[in-house]
mmCIF file of C-alpha atoms in Angstrom:
data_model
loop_
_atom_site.group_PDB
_atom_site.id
_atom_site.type_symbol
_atom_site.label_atom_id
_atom_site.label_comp_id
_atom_site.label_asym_id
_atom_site.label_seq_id
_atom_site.Cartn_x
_atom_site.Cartn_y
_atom_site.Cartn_z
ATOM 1 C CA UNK A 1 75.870 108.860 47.037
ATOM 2 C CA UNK A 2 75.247 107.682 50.833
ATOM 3 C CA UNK A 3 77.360 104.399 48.948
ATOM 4 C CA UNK A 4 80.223 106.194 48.155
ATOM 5 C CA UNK A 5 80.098 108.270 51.558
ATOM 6 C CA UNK A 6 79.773 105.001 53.469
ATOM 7 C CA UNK A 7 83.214 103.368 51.429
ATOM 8 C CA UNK A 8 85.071 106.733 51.616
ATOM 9 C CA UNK A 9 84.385 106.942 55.394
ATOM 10 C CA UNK A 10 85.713 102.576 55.731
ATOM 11 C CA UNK A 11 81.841 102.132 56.968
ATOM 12 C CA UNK A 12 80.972 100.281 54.040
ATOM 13 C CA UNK A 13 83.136 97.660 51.469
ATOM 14 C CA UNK A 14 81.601 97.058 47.753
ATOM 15 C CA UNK A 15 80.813 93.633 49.321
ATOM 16 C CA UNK A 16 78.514 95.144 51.143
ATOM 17 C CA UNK A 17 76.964 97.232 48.590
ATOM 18 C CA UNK A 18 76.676 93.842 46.713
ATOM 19 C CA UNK A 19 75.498 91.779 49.139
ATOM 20 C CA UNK A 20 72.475 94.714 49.432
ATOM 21 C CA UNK A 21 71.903 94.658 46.481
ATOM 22 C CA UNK A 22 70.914 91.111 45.434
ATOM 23 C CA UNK A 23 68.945 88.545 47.198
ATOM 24 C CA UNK A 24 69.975 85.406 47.580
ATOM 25 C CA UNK A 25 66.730 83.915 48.014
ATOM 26 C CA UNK A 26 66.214 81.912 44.921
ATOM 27 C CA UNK A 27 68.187 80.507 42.213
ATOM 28 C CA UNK A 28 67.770 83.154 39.708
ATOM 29 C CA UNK A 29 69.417 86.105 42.044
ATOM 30 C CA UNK A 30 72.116 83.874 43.014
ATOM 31 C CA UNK A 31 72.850 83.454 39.039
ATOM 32 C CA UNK A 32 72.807 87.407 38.701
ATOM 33 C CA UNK A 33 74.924 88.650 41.482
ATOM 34 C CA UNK A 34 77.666 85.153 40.295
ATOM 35 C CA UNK A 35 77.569 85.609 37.358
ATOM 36 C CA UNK A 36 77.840 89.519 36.924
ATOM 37 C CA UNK A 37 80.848 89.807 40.119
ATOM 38 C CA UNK A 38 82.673 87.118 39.761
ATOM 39 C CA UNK A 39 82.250 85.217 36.327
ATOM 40 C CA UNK A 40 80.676 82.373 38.077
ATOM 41 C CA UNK A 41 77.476 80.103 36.363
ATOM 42 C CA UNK A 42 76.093 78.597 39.149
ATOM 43 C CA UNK A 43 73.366 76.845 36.896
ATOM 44 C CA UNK A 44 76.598 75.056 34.922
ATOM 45 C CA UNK A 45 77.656 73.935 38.396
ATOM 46 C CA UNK A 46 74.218 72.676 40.238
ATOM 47 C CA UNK A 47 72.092 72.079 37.282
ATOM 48 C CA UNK A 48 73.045 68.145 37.533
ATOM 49 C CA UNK A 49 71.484 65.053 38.648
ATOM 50 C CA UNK A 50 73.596 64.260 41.474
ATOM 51 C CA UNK A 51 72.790 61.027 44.505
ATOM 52 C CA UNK A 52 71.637 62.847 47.345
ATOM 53 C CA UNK A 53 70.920 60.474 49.738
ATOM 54 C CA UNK A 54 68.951 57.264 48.459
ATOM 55 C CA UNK A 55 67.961 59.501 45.830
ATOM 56 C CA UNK A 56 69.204 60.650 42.349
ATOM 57 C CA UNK A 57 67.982 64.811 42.360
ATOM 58 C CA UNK A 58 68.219 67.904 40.255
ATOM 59 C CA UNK A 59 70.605 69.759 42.843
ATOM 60 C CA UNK A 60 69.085 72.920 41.751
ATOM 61 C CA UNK A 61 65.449 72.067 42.708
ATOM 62 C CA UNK A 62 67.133 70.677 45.875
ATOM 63 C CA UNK A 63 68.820 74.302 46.667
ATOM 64 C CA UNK A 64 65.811 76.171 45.667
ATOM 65 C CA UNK A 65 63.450 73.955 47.870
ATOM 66 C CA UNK A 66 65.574 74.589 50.684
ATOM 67 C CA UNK A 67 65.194 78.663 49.592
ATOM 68 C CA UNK A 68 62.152 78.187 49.659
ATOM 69 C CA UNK A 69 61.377 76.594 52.783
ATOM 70 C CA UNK A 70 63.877 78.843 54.688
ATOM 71 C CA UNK A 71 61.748 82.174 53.416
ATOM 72 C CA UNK A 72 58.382 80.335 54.634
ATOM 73 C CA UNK A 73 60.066 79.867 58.265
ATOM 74 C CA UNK A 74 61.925 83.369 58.160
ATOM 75 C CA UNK A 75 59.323 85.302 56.937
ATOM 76 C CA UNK A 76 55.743 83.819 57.066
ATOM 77 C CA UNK A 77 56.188 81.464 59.967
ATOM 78 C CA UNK A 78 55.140 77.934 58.360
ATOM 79 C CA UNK A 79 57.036 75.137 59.421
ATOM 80 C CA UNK A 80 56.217 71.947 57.118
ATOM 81 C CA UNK A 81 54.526 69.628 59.988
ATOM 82 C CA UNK A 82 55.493 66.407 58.174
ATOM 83 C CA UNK A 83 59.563 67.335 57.861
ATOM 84 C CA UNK A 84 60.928 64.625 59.665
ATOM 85 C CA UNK A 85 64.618 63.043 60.772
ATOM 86 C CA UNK A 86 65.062 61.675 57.100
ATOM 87 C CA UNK A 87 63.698 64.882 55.265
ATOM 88 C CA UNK A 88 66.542 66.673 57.792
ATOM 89 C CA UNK A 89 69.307 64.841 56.403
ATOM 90 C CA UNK A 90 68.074 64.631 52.563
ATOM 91 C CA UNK A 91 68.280 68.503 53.212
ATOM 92 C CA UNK A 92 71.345 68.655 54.779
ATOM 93 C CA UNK A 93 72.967 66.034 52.563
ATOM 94 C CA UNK A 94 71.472 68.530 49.521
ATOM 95 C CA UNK A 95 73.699 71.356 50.921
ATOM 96 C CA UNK A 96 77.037 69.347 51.116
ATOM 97 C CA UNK A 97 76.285 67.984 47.510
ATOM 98 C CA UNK A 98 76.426 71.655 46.510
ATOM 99 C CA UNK A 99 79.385 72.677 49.083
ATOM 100 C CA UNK A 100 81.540 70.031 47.053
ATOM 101 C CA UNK A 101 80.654 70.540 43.322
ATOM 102 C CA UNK A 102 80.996 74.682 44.145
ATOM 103 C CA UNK A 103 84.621 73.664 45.672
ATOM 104 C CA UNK A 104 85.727 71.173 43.059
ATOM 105 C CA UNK A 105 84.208 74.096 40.456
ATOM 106 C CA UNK A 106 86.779 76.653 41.809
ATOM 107 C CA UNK A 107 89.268 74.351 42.818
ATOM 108 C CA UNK A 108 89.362 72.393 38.777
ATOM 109 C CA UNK A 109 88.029 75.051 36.514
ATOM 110 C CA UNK A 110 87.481 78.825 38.242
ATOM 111 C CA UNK A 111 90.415 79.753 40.043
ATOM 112 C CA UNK A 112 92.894 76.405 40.039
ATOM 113 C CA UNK A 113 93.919 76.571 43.146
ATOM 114 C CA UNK A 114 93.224 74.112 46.226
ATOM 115 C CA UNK A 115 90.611 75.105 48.616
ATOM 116 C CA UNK A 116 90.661 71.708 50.380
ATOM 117 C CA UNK A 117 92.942 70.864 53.169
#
């Protein structure tokens, strides 16, 4: 009820009563909340071996060890002492791996229509 309350009063959209609803701190949840709202399979689109770097990776286990590391900083305080510059950018190059097959996804097969400039 306080849901309803919250969209009839323009407080609250049902993205927000999504996004509260589903965590987005591991693979699995992100699958859920996708799949369910809008149709997407995010396993179909990051469970790949893609070149991330020097390295050929499951982009998957890439995105959930970055999950995973984020909710050890955020929420336990651990910082992994031997992370360094290379690590960074194997990280970082992990995330614009995804950015691009999620945008070529919705651009080729979900929605058609060009997201890119």
């Amino acid at each position: 009820m306080p849901d309803a309350i919250g969209i009839a009063s323009g407080e609250k959209t049902i993205h927000d009563i999504v996004a509260d609803r589903y965590s987005f701190q591991n693979m699995n949840s992100m699958q859920s909340a996708y799949k369910m709202w809008l149709g997407i399979d995010i396993w179909k689109i990051l469970r790949k071996r893609k070149k991330v770097g020097r390295r050929v990776v499951f982009l998957d286990e890439q995105i959930q060890n970055i999950l995973t590391t984020r909710h050890g900083i955020v929420h336990r305080f651990t910082v992994d002492r031997e992370l360094r510059k290379d690590g960074i950018e194997a990280i970082l190059d992990s995330i614009l791996v995804a950015i691009e097959m999620f945008v070529d996804y919705l651009e080729n097969d979900h929605i058609g229509l060009p997201i890119r400039d």
